[in-house]
Coordinates of C-alpha atoms in Angstrom, one line a residue:
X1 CA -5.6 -16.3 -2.1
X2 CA -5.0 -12.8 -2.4
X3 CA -2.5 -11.2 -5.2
X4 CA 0.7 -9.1 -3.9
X5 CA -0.4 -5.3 -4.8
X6 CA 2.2 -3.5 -1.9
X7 CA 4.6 -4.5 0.0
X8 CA 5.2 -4.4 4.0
X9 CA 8.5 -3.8 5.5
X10 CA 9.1 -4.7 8.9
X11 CA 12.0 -4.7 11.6
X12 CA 12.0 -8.3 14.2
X13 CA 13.8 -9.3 16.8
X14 CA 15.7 -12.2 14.6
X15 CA 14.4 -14.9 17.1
X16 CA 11.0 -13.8 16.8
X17 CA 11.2 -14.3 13.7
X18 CA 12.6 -17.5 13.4
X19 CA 9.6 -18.8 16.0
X20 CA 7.0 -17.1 13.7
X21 CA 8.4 -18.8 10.9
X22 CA 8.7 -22.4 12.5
X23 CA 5.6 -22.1 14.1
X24 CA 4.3 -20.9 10.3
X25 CA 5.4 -24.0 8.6
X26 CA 4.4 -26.1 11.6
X27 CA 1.0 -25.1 10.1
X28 CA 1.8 -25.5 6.8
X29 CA 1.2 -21.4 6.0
X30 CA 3.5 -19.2 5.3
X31 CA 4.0 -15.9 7.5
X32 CA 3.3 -13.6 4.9
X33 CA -0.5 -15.6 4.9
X34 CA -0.5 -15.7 8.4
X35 CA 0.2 -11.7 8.3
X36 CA -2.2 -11.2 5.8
X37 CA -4.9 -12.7 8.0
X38 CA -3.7 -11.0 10.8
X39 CA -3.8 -7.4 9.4
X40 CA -7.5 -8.5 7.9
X41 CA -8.9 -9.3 12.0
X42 CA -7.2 -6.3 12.9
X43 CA -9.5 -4.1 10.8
X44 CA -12.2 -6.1 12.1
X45 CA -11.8 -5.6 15.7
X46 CA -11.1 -1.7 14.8
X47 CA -14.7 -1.4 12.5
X48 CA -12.2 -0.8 9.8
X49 CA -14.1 -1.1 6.5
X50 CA -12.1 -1.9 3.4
X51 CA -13.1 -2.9 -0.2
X52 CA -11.3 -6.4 -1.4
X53 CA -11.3 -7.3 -5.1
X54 CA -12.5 -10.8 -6.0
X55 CA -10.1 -12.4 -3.5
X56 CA -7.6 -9.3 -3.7
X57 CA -6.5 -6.5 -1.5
X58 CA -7.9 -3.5 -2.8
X59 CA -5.3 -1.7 -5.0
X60 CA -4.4 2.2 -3.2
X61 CA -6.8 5.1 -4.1
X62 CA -6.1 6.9 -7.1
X63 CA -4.2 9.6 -6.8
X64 CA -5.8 13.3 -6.9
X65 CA -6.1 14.7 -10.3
X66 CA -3.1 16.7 -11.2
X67 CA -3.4 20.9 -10.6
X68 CA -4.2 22.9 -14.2
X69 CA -1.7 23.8 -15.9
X70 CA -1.2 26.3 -18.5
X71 CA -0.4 25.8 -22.2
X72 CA 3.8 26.4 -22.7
X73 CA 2.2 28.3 -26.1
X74 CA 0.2 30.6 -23.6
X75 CA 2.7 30.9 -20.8
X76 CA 5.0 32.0 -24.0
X77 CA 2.2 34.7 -25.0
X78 CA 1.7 35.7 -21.2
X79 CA 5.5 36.1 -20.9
X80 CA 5.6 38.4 -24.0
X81 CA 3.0 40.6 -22.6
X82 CA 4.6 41.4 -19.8
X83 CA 7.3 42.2 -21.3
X84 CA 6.4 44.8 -23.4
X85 CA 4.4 47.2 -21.3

């Protein structure tokens, strides 16, 4: 079974809903397993390639490292110099 790592937020007709989740239980899964599966053959059928833990969505890339920054001590010094000429 795969572990929860984001959440998916959708808007449904209310009776869709309802017949999704009766027909769900009718097969004794529930409709976030039934979305799951779904979600993993439509990646399939688009060639979509993804990288499951050991029976785990794959957590989102890391982010990008963070731009350089410079020292408060040498933006201090910087600031200094330009004040004085």
């Amino acid at each position: 079974m795969e572990s929860k790592t984001a959440r998916l937020t959708l808007l449904i007709d209310p009776h869709k809903k309802a017949a999704f989740e009766r027909l769900c239980a009718r097969q004794d899964r529930t409709a976030s397993q039934v979305v799951r599966q779904l979600i993993r053959d439509y990646l399939a059928q688009h060639g979509v390639e993804f990288q499951p833990g050991a029976g785990q969505d794959s957590p989102p890339p890391p982010a990008p490292p963070a731009p350089a920054t410079v020292p408060a001590d040498r933006q201090r010094r910087a600031g200094a110099a330009r004040r004085k000429t």
